[in-house]
Amino acid sequence: MPVVTNLLDFDLSGLTDLLATMGEKPFRAKQLFRWIHHAGAGDFGQMSDLSRGLREKLARSCAVVPPRLVAESRSEDGTRKWLLEVSPGNRVETVFIPEEGRGTLCISSQVGCALECRFCSTGRQGFNRNLTVAEIVGQLWWANQALGRDPEGDRLISNVVMMGMGEPLLNFEHVVTALRIMLDDHAYGLSRRRVTVSTSGIVPAIDRLGRECPVALAVSLHAPTDPLRDLLVPINRKYPLAQLVAACERYVVCAPRDFITIEYVLLDGVNDEPAHARQLVEVLKPVSCKVNLIPFNPFPESGFQRSSPHAVQRFRDVLIQAGLIATTRKTRGDDIDAACGQLAGQVEDKTKRTHRRLGGSYV
Ligand code: SAH
Ligand code: SF4
């Protein structure tokens, strides 16, 4: 079977190079790119301003191939979740969260995650592979088709957060190419301030993102001391808090917003005491940031409980009294397991983590 080139894999400069190999001028690449991402066309027959010759040439060796839809769920609160198959046995989840004045798409970057944060359902599932550019951007392409447009003819997705399955900064190249497509005015034209990469703290990649494609940054902190963070977010053993905080300081200088979002999942009796909040205030002193407190979203056998509303309020008050901006994230879509940390998809685990946990004899 001839190899088909998936055009969702290319940003505009990549598409320009590809078309050059077919003897086509750069403006043709721009037209094609607009058809694919701006108009959402997947069929070359629709691309009326391309010559018939070019359309036939493209149809012989290229296609627009988004991930395959397996299932869709809708929450009572309007949140929608799509389960997309990226290869046999491997499925990722994408979530759309409608809010007053904006619509946010939460995108996955990997099949599973290799980092094993203790409170995260994705981390529990193990890791299979990085998503390709087409599989990352294909989630946005797909969701735009599924959602259609509002009565004014505008798209419903105004914001993208890389907060689905996986650690985006461990799939750096593909994520950055996908971000460039999201930001490109000929494609989705999203503002850098409205595209957020969330990371558990891959310090060198935070610096690289600042240099190569600064977008809004969220850092999943979850603990104010190294011993506790080592337990909850094991990548902390490699990049401890002091290094992470220093990377945040450096990032703010090139970031499109003048602050970083700090994410903090509140786990009952684990990291939600006022003393933790006071320690967090100290840790965050050097960084211009806003803290987003996330009530823990339970999943089977997590071993953690959500903090009580009283504990959340108490924690938040300490931060606010110290002059920090702190908000509590509204839980959305938990009736369809679409809330933060509940995404699980389907992962053919290559790390054998699930086997180990279930008492298998893996050595
Ligand atoms: N790997 C990246 C992005 C995906 S996780 C990261 O860790 O930042 C997106 C967010 O959901 C992170 O802040 C993560 O810590 C949080 N999260 C994970 N499990 C959760 C759970 N069970 N309840 C609430 N939030 C969770
Ligand atoms: Fe991976 Fe993020 Fe989950 Fe940690 S919280 S296991 S980094 S997806």
CSV table of C-alpha atoms and ligand atoms in Angstrom, one decimal:
chain,number,residue,atom,x,y,z
A,1,MET,CA,0.0,0.0,0.0
A,2,PRO,CA,1.4,3.5,-0.8
A,3,VAL,CA,2.3,5.6,2.2
A,4,VAL,CA,-0.1,8.4,2.7
A,5,THR,CA,1.2,11.7,4.1
A,6,ASN,CA,-1.1,13.1,6.8
A,7,LEU,CA,-1.3,16.8,6.2
A,8,LEU,CA,-2.3,17.4,9.9
A,9,ASP,CA,1.3,16.7,10.7
A,10,PHE,CA,2.6,20.0,9.2
A,11,ASP,CA,2.8,23.6,10.3
A,12,LEU,CA,2.8,26.2,7.6
A,13,SER,CA,6.6,26.1,7.0
A,14,GLY,CA,6.5,22.2,6.9
A,15,LEU,CA,3.6,22.3,4.4
A,16,THR,CA,5.5,24.9,2.3
A,17,ASP,CA,8.5,22.6,2.1
A,18,LEU,CA,6.3,19.6,1.3
A,19,LEU,CA,4.6,21.5,-1.6
A,20,ALA,CA,7.9,22.7,-2.8
A,21,THR,CA,8.9,19.0,-3.4
A,22,MET,CA,5.8,18.8,-5.6
A,23,GLY,CA,6.9,21.9,-7.6
A,24,GLU,CA,4.3,24.1,-6.0
A,25,LYS,CA,4.7,27.8,-4.8
A,26,PRO,CA,4.5,28.8,-1.2
A,27,PHE,CA,1.2,30.6,-1.6
A,28,ARG,CA,-0.4,27.2,-2.5
A,29,ALA,CA,0.7,25.9,0.8
A,30,LYS,CA,-1.0,28.8,2.5
A,31,GLN,CA,-4.2,28.1,0.6
A,32,LEU,CA,-4.1,24.4,1.5
A,33,PHE,CA,-3.3,25.1,5.2
A,34,ARG,CA,-6.2,27.5,5.4
A,35,TRP,CA,-8.6,25.0,3.9
A,36,ILE,CA,-7.5,22.3,6.3
A,37,HIS,CA,-7.5,24.3,9.5
A,38,HIS,CA,-9.4,27.4,8.9
A,39,ALA,CA,-12.2,25.9,6.9
A,40,GLY,CA,-11.9,22.5,8.5
A,41,ALA,CA,-11.9,20.8,5.1
A,42,GLY,CA,-10.7,17.2,4.8
A,43,ASP,CA,-11.6,16.5,1.3
A,44,PHE,CA,-9.5,18.0,-1.5
A,45,GLY,CA,-12.6,18.2,-3.8
A,46,GLN,CA,-13.9,21.0,-1.5
A,47,MET,CA,-10.8,23.1,-2.1
A,48,SER,CA,-12.2,25.1,-4.9
A,49,ASP,CA,-9.3,27.6,-5.4
A,50,LEU,CA,-6.7,24.9,-5.9
A,51,SER,CA,-6.2,23.8,-9.5
A,52,ARG,CA,-7.6,20.4,-10.4
A,53,GLY,CA,-4.1,19.2,-11.2
A,54,LEU,CA,-2.9,20.0,-7.7
A,55,ARG,CA,-6.0,18.5,-6.0
A,56,GLU,CA,-5.4,15.2,-8.0
A,57,LYS,CA,-1.7,15.3,-7.1
A,58,LEU,CA,-2.5,15.7,-3.4
A,59,ALA,CA,-5.2,13.0,-3.5
A,60,ARG,CA,-2.6,10.5,-4.8
A,61,SER,CA,-0.2,10.8,-1.9
A,62,CYS,CA,-1.8,12.9,1.0
A,63,ALA,CA,-4.8,13.0,3.2
A,64,VAL,CA,-6.2,14.8,6.2
A,65,VAL,CA,-6.5,12.0,8.8
A,66,PRO,CA,-7.7,13.0,12.3
A,67,PRO,CA,-7.9,10.4,15.1
A,68,ARG,CA,-10.9,8.1,14.9
A,69,LEU,CA,-13.9,8.8,17.1
A,70,VAL,CA,-14.8,5.9,19.4
A,71,ALA,CA,-17.2,7.4,21.9
A,72,GLU,CA,-18.7,10.7,22.9
A,73,SER,CA,-20.2,11.7,26.3
A,74,ARG,CA,-22.0,14.8,27.4
A,75,SER,CA,-22.1,16.0,30.9
A,76,GLU,CA,-25.2,17.6,32.5
A,77,ASP,CA,-23.1,20.8,32.8
A,78,GLY,CA,-22.5,21.0,29.0
A,79,THR,CA,-19.0,19.5,29.1
A,80,ARG,CA,-18.3,17.1,26.3
A,81,LYS,CA,-15.7,14.4,26.1
A,82,TRP,CA,-14.5,12.5,23.1
A,83,LEU,CA,-12.6,9.2,23.2
A,84,LEU,CA,-10.3,9.0,20.1
A,85,GLU,CA,-8.4,6.0,18.9
A,86,VAL,CA,-4.9,6.9,17.7
A,87,SER,CA,-3.7,3.3,17.0
A,88,PRO,CA,-5.1,-0.1,17.8
A,89,GLY,CA,-5.4,-0.5,21.6
A,90,ASN,CA,-4.5,3.2,22.2
A,91,ARG,CA,-7.1,5.8,22.9
A,92,VAL,CA,-6.9,9.3,24.3
A,93,GLU,CA,-9.5,11.7,25.6
A,94,THR,CA,-10.3,15.3,24.7
A,95,VAL,CA,-12.6,17.5,26.7
A,96,PHE,CA,-14.6,20.6,25.8
A,97,ILE,CA,-15.6,22.9,28.6
A,98,PRO,CA,-18.1,25.7,27.7
A,99,GLU,CA,-18.1,28.7,30.0
A,100,GLU,CA,-19.6,32.2,29.9
A,101,GLY,CA,-17.7,34.0,27.2
A,102,ARG,CA,-15.2,31.3,26.4
A,103,GLY,CA,-14.9,27.6,25.4
A,104,THR,CA,-11.9,25.6,26.4
A,105,LEU,CA,-10.6,22.5,24.8
A,106,CYS,CA,-8.4,20.2,27.0
A,107,ILE,CA,-6.0,18.3,24.8
A,108,SER,CA,-3.9,15.2,25.4
A,109,SER,CA,-0.2,15.0,24.4
A,110,GLN,CA,0.7,11.4,25.1
A,111,VAL,CA,-0.9,8.0,25.3
A,112,GLY,CA,-0.8,7.6,29.0
A,113,CYS,CA,2.0,9.2,31.0
A,114,ALA,CA,5.4,7.9,32.2
A,115,LEU,CA,5.5,10.1,35.3
A,116,GLU,CA,3.3,8.3,37.9
A,117,CYS,CA,2.0,11.2,39.9
A,118,ARG,CA,0.3,9.4,42.8
A,119,PHE,CA,-3.1,11.1,42.5
A,120,CYS,CA,-3.5,11.0,38.7
A,121,SER,CA,-5.6,8.4,36.9
A,122,THR,CA,-3.6,8.8,33.6
A,123,GLY,CA,-0.3,8.2,35.5
A,124,ARG,CA,-1.8,5.0,36.9
A,125,GLN,CA,-2.4,3.6,33.5
A,126,GLY,CA,1.2,3.6,32.3
A,127,PHE,CA,2.6,4.9,29.1
A,128,ASN,CA,2.6,3.8,25.5
A,129,ARG,CA,4.0,6.6,23.3
A,130,ASN,CA,4.0,10.2,22.3
A,131,LEU,CA,1.2,11.5,20.2
A,132,THR,CA,2.2,12.8,16.7
A,133,VAL,CA,1.5,16.4,15.6
A,134,ALA,CA,-1.5,15.1,13.6
A,135,GLU,CA,-2.9,13.4,16.7
A,136,ILE,CA,-2.5,16.5,18.9
A,137,VAL,CA,-3.8,19.0,16.4
A,138,GLY,CA,-6.3,16.5,15.1
A,139,GLN,CA,-8.1,16.7,18.5
A,140,LEU,CA,-8.7,20.5,17.9
A,141,TRP,CA,-9.5,19.9,14.2
A,142,TRP,CA,-12.0,17.2,15.2
A,143,ALA,CA,-13.6,19.1,18.1
A,144,ASN,CA,-14.1,22.1,15.8
A,145,GLN,CA,-16.0,19.9,13.4
A,146,ALA,CA,-18.1,18.3,16.1
A,147,LEU,CA,-19.0,21.6,17.8
A,148,GLY,CA,-19.8,23.6,14.7
A,149,ARG,CA,-20.1,27.4,15.0
A,150,ASP,CA,-22.1,29.8,17.2
A,151,PRO,CA,-25.0,31.8,15.7
A,152,GLU,CA,-22.5,34.6,14.8
A,153,GLY,CA,-20.5,32.1,12.8
A,154,ASP,CA,-17.6,32.1,15.3
A,155,ARG,CA,-15.8,29.0,16.5
A,156,LEU,CA,-16.7,27.8,20.0
A,157,ILE,CA,-13.2,27.0,21.0
A,158,SER,CA,-11.4,30.1,22.2
A,159,ASN,CA,-8.9,28.5,24.6
A,160,VAL,CA,-6.7,25.4,24.5
A,161,VAL,CA,-5.1,23.8,27.6
A,162,MET,CA,-2.6,21.0,27.3
A,163,MET,CA,-4.0,19.4,30.4
A,164,GLY,CA,-5.4,16.1,29.1
A,165,MET,CA,-3.4,12.8,29.2
A,166,GLY,CA,0.3,13.0,29.3
A,167,GLU,CA,3.2,15.4,30.1
A,168,PRO,CA,3.4,17.8,27.1
A,169,LEU,CA,7.0,18.9,27.7
A,170,LEU,CA,8.2,15.3,27.4
A,171,ASN,CA,6.8,15.3,23.8
A,172,PHE,CA,8.4,18.7,23.1
A,173,GLU,CA,8.9,18.7,19.3
A,174,HIS,CA,5.4,17.5,18.4
A,175,VAL,CA,3.7,19.7,21.0
A,176,VAL,CA,5.5,22.9,19.9
A,177,THR,CA,4.7,22.2,16.2
A,178,ALA,CA,1.1,21.6,17.2
A,179,LEU,CA,1.1,24.9,19.2
A,180,ARG,CA,2.4,26.8,16.2
A,181,ILE,CA,-0.5,25.5,14.2
A,182,MET,CA,-2.9,26.6,16.9
A,183,LEU,CA,-1.4,30.1,17.0
A,184,ASP,CA,-1.2,30.6,13.2
A,185,ASP,CA,-3.6,33.1,11.9
A,186,HIS,CA,-4.1,31.0,8.8
A,187,ALA,CA,-5.1,28.1,11.0
A,188,TYR,CA,-6.8,28.6,14.3
A,189,GLY,CA,-5.5,32.0,15.2
A,190,LEU,CA,-5.6,31.4,18.9
A,191,SER,CA,-3.9,34.0,21.2
A,192,ARG,CA,-0.7,32.9,23.0
A,193,ARG,CA,-2.4,34.0,26.2
A,194,ARG,CA,-5.2,31.6,25.6
A,195,VAL,CA,-3.1,28.5,24.9
A,196,THR,CA,-1.7,27.0,28.1
A,197,VAL,CA,0.9,24.2,28.5
A,198,SER,CA,0.6,22.5,31.9
A,199,THR,CA,3.7,20.7,33.2
A,200,SER,CA,4.6,18.7,36.2
A,201,GLY,CA,8.0,20.6,36.1
A,202,ILE,CA,10.4,19.4,33.3
A,203,VAL,CA,12.9,22.3,34.1
A,204,PRO,CA,15.1,22.3,30.9
A,205,ALA,CA,12.0,22.0,28.7
A,206,ILE,CA,10.3,25.0,30.5
A,207,ASP,CA,13.3,27.1,29.4
A,208,ARG,CA,13.2,25.8,25.9
A,209,LEU,CA,9.5,26.5,25.6
A,210,GLY,CA,10.2,30.1,26.7
A,211,ARG,CA,12.7,30.4,23.9
A,212,GLU,CA,10.9,28.6,21.1
A,213,CYS,CA,7.2,29.1,21.6
A,214,PRO,CA,6.2,31.1,24.7
A,215,VAL,CA,2.6,30.4,25.6
A,216,ALA,CA,0.7,30.6,28.9
A,217,LEU,CA,2.3,28.2,31.4
A,218,ALA,CA,0.7,26.3,34.3
A,219,VAL,CA,2.9,24.4,36.7
A,220,SER,CA,1.6,21.5,38.7
A,221,LEU,CA,3.2,22.0,42.1
A,222,HIS,CA,0.9,20.2,44.6
A,223,ALA,CA,3.4,20.3,47.5
A,224,PRO,CA,5.4,23.0,49.2
A,225,THR,CA,8.4,20.8,50.3
A,226,ASP,CA,10.7,18.5,48.5
A,227,PRO,CA,10.0,15.4,50.6
A,228,LEU,CA,6.2,15.7,50.1
A,229,ARG,CA,6.5,16.6,46.4
A,230,ASP,CA,9.0,13.7,45.9
A,231,LEU,CA,6.1,11.4,47.0
A,232,LEU,CA,3.2,13.0,45.1
A,233,VAL,CA,5.0,14.1,41.9
A,234,PRO,CA,8.1,11.8,41.6
A,235,ILE,CA,9.7,13.9,38.8
A,236,ASN,CA,10.5,16.3,41.7
A,237,ARG,CA,13.4,14.0,42.6
A,238,LYS,CA,15.0,15.0,39.3
A,239,TYR,CA,14.0,18.6,39.3
A,240,PRO,CA,13.4,19.7,42.9
A,241,LEU,CA,11.4,22.7,44.0
A,242,ALA,CA,14.2,25.3,44.0
A,243,GLN,CA,15.1,24.5,40.4
A,244,LEU,CA,11.4,24.5,39.4
A,245,VAL,CA,10.7,27.9,41.0
A,246,ALA,CA,13.8,29.4,39.4
A,247,ALA,CA,12.6,28.1,36.0
A,248,CYS,CA,9.2,29.8,36.6
A,249,GLU,CA,10.9,33.1,37.4
A,250,ARG,CA,12.9,32.8,34.1
A,251,TYR,CA,9.7,31.9,32.2
A,252,VAL,CA,7.7,34.9,33.3
A,253,VAL,CA,10.2,37.2,31.6
A,254,CYS,CA,9.3,35.8,28.1
A,255,ALA,CA,5.7,34.6,28.8
A,256,PRO,CA,2.7,36.2,27.1
A,257,ARG,CA,1.1,36.9,30.4
A,258,ASP,CA,2.9,38.4,33.4
A,259,PHE,CA,2.2,35.5,35.7
A,260,ILE,CA,2.4,31.7,35.8
A,261,THR,CA,-0.5,29.6,37.0
A,262,ILE,CA,0.4,27.3,39.9
A,263,GLU,CA,-1.8,24.2,40.1
A,264,TYR,CA,-2.3,22.6,43.5
A,265,VAL,CA,-4.5,19.6,44.0
A,266,LEU,CA,-5.9,19.5,47.5
A,267,LEU,CA,-5.7,16.0,49.1
A,268,ASP,CA,-7.4,15.5,52.4
A,269,GLY,CA,-4.9,15.3,55.2
A,270,VAL,CA,-1.9,15.1,52.8
A,271,ASN,CA,-1.1,18.6,51.6
A,272,ASP,CA,-4.1,20.8,52.7
A,273,GLU,CA,-3.1,22.0,56.2
A,274,PRO,CA,-2.7,25.7,56.9
A,275,ALA,CA,1.0,24.9,57.6
A,276,HIS,CA,1.3,23.7,54.0
A,277,ALA,CA,-0.3,26.9,52.8
A,278,ARG,CA,2.2,29.0,54.8
A,279,GLN,CA,5.1,26.9,53.3
A,280,LEU,CA,3.6,27.4,49.8
A,281,VAL,CA,3.6,31.2,50.4
A,282,GLU,CA,7.3,31.1,51.1
A,283,VAL,CA,8.1,28.9,48.2
A,284,LEU,CA,6.2,31.1,45.7
A,285,LYS,CA,7.6,34.4,47.0
A,286,PRO,CA,10.0,34.9,44.1
A,287,VAL,CA,7.5,34.1,41.4
A,288,SER,CA,4.8,36.2,39.8
A,289,CYS,CA,1.9,33.8,39.9
A,290,LYS,CA,-1.7,32.9,40.5
A,291,VAL,CA,-2.6,29.8,42.4
A,292,ASN,CA,-5.3,27.6,41.1
A,293,LEU,CA,-6.5,25.2,43.8
A,294,ILE,CA,-8.0,22.0,42.4
A,295,PRO,CA,-10.3,19.8,44.5
A,296,PHE,CA,-9.0,16.3,44.0
A,297,ASN,CA,-11.1,14.3,41.6
A,298,PRO,CA,-11.4,10.7,42.8
A,299,PHE,CA,-11.0,7.6,40.7
A,300,PRO,CA,-11.1,4.0,41.8
A,301,GLU,CA,-8.3,2.8,44.1
A,302,SER,CA,-6.6,6.2,44.2
A,303,GLY,CA,-6.2,6.0,48.0
A,304,PHE,CA,-6.8,9.8,48.4
A,305,GLN,CA,-9.9,11.8,49.4
A,306,ARG,CA,-11.0,15.2,48.3
A,307,SER,CA,-10.3,17.9,50.9
A,308,SER,CA,-13.4,19.3,52.7
A,309,PRO,CA,-14.8,22.6,51.5
A,310,HIS,CA,-13.8,24.0,54.9
A,311,ALA,CA,-10.2,22.9,54.3
A,312,VAL,CA,-10.1,24.3,50.8
A,313,GLN,CA,-11.4,27.7,52.1
A,314,ARG,CA,-8.9,27.7,55.0
A,315,PHE,CA,-6.0,27.0,52.6
A,316,ARG,CA,-7.1,29.6,50.2
A,317,ASP,CA,-7.5,32.2,53.0
A,318,VAL,CA,-3.9,31.7,54.1
A,319,LEU,CA,-2.7,32.4,50.5
A,320,ILE,CA,-4.9,35.4,50.1
A,321,GLN,CA,-4.0,36.9,53.4
A,322,ALA,CA,-0.3,36.7,52.3
A,323,GLY,CA,-1.2,38.7,49.1
A,324,LEU,CA,-1.4,35.8,46.6
A,325,ILE,CA,-4.1,35.5,44.1
A,326,ALA,CA,-5.8,32.2,44.6
A,327,THR,CA,-8.9,30.7,43.0
A,328,THR,CA,-10.6,27.3,43.3
A,329,ARG,CA,-11.1,25.5,40.1
A,330,LYS,CA,-14.7,24.6,39.5
A,331,THR,CA,-15.1,20.8,38.9
A,332,ARG,CA,-16.6,20.3,35.5
A,333,GLY,CA,-17.8,17.1,33.8
A,334,ASP,CA,-17.1,14.8,36.7
A,335,ASP,CA,-20.3,12.8,35.9
A,336,ILE,CA,-18.7,11.7,32.7
A,337,ASP,CA,-15.2,11.3,34.2
A,338,ALA,CA,-14.0,14.3,32.3
A,339,ALA,CA,-12.6,16.3,35.2
A,340,CYS,CA,-8.9,17.0,35.8
A,341,GLY,CA,-7.0,13.8,36.5
A,342,GLN,CA,-9.8,11.5,35.6
A,343,LEU,CA,-8.9,11.0,31.9
A,344,ALA,CA,-7.9,7.5,31.3
A,345,GLY,CA,-8.5,6.6,27.7
A,346,GLN,CA,-7.0,3.2,26.9
A,347,VAL,CA,-3.3,2.6,27.1
A,348,GLU,CA,-1.3,-0.5,26.1
A,349,ASP,CA,1.1,0.0,28.9
A,350,LYS,CA,4.7,-0.4,27.7
A,351,THR,CA,6.1,0.3,31.2
A,352,LYS,CA,4.5,-2.7,32.7
A,353,ARG,CA,3.4,-0.5,35.5
A,354,THR,CA,-0.1,-1.8,35.8
A,355,HIS,CA,1.3,-5.4,35.8
A,356,ARG,CA,3.7,-4.4,38.7
A,357,ARG,CA,0.9,-2.8,40.7
A,358,LEU,CA,-1.4,-5.8,40.3
A,359,GLY,CA,1.3,-8.0,41.9
A,360,GLY,CA,2.7,-9.5,38.7
A,361,SER,CA,6.1,-11.0,38.6
A,362,TYR,CA,7.7,-8.3,36.5
A,363,VAL,CA,11.3,-7.7,37.5
B,1,SAH,N1,1.1,16.3,32.8
B,1,SAH,C1,0.7,17.7,32.9
B,1,SAH,C2,-0.7,18.0,32.3
B,1,SAH,C3,-1.7,17.0,32.5
B,1,SAH,S1,-2.4,16.8,34.1
B,1,SAH,C4,0.7,18.1,34.4
B,1,SAH,O1,0.9,17.3,35.3
B,1,SAH,O2,0.6,19.3,34.6
B,1,SAH,C5,-3.4,18.3,34.2
B,1,SAH,C6,-3.7,18.7,35.6
B,1,SAH,O3,-4.6,17.8,36.3
B,1,SAH,C7,-2.4,18.8,36.5
B,1,SAH,O4,-2.3,19.9,37.2
B,1,SAH,C8,-2.6,17.6,37.3
B,1,SAH,O5,-1.8,17.6,38.5
B,1,SAH,C9,-4.1,17.6,37.6
B,1,SAH,N2,-4.6,16.3,38.2
B,1,SAH,C10,-4.1,15.1,38.0
B,1,SAH,N3,-4.8,14.2,38.6
B,1,SAH,C11,-5.8,14.9,39.3
B,1,SAH,C12,-6.9,14.5,40.1
B,1,SAH,N4,-7.2,13.2,40.4
B,1,SAH,N5,-7.7,15.4,40.6
B,1,SAH,C13,-7.5,16.7,40.2
B,1,SAH,N6,-6.5,17.2,39.4
B,1,SAH,C14,-5.7,16.2,39.0
B,2,SF4,FE1,1.5,12.6,34.1
B,2,SF4,FE2,0.5,15.1,34.7
B,2,SF4,FE3,-0.8,12.8,35.5
B,2,SF4,FE4,1.6,13.5,36.6
B,2,SF4,S1,-0.4,14.7,36.7
B,2,SF4,S2,1.0,11.5,35.9
B,2,SF4,S3,2.6,14.4,34.8
B,2,SF4,S4,-0.5,13.5,33.4
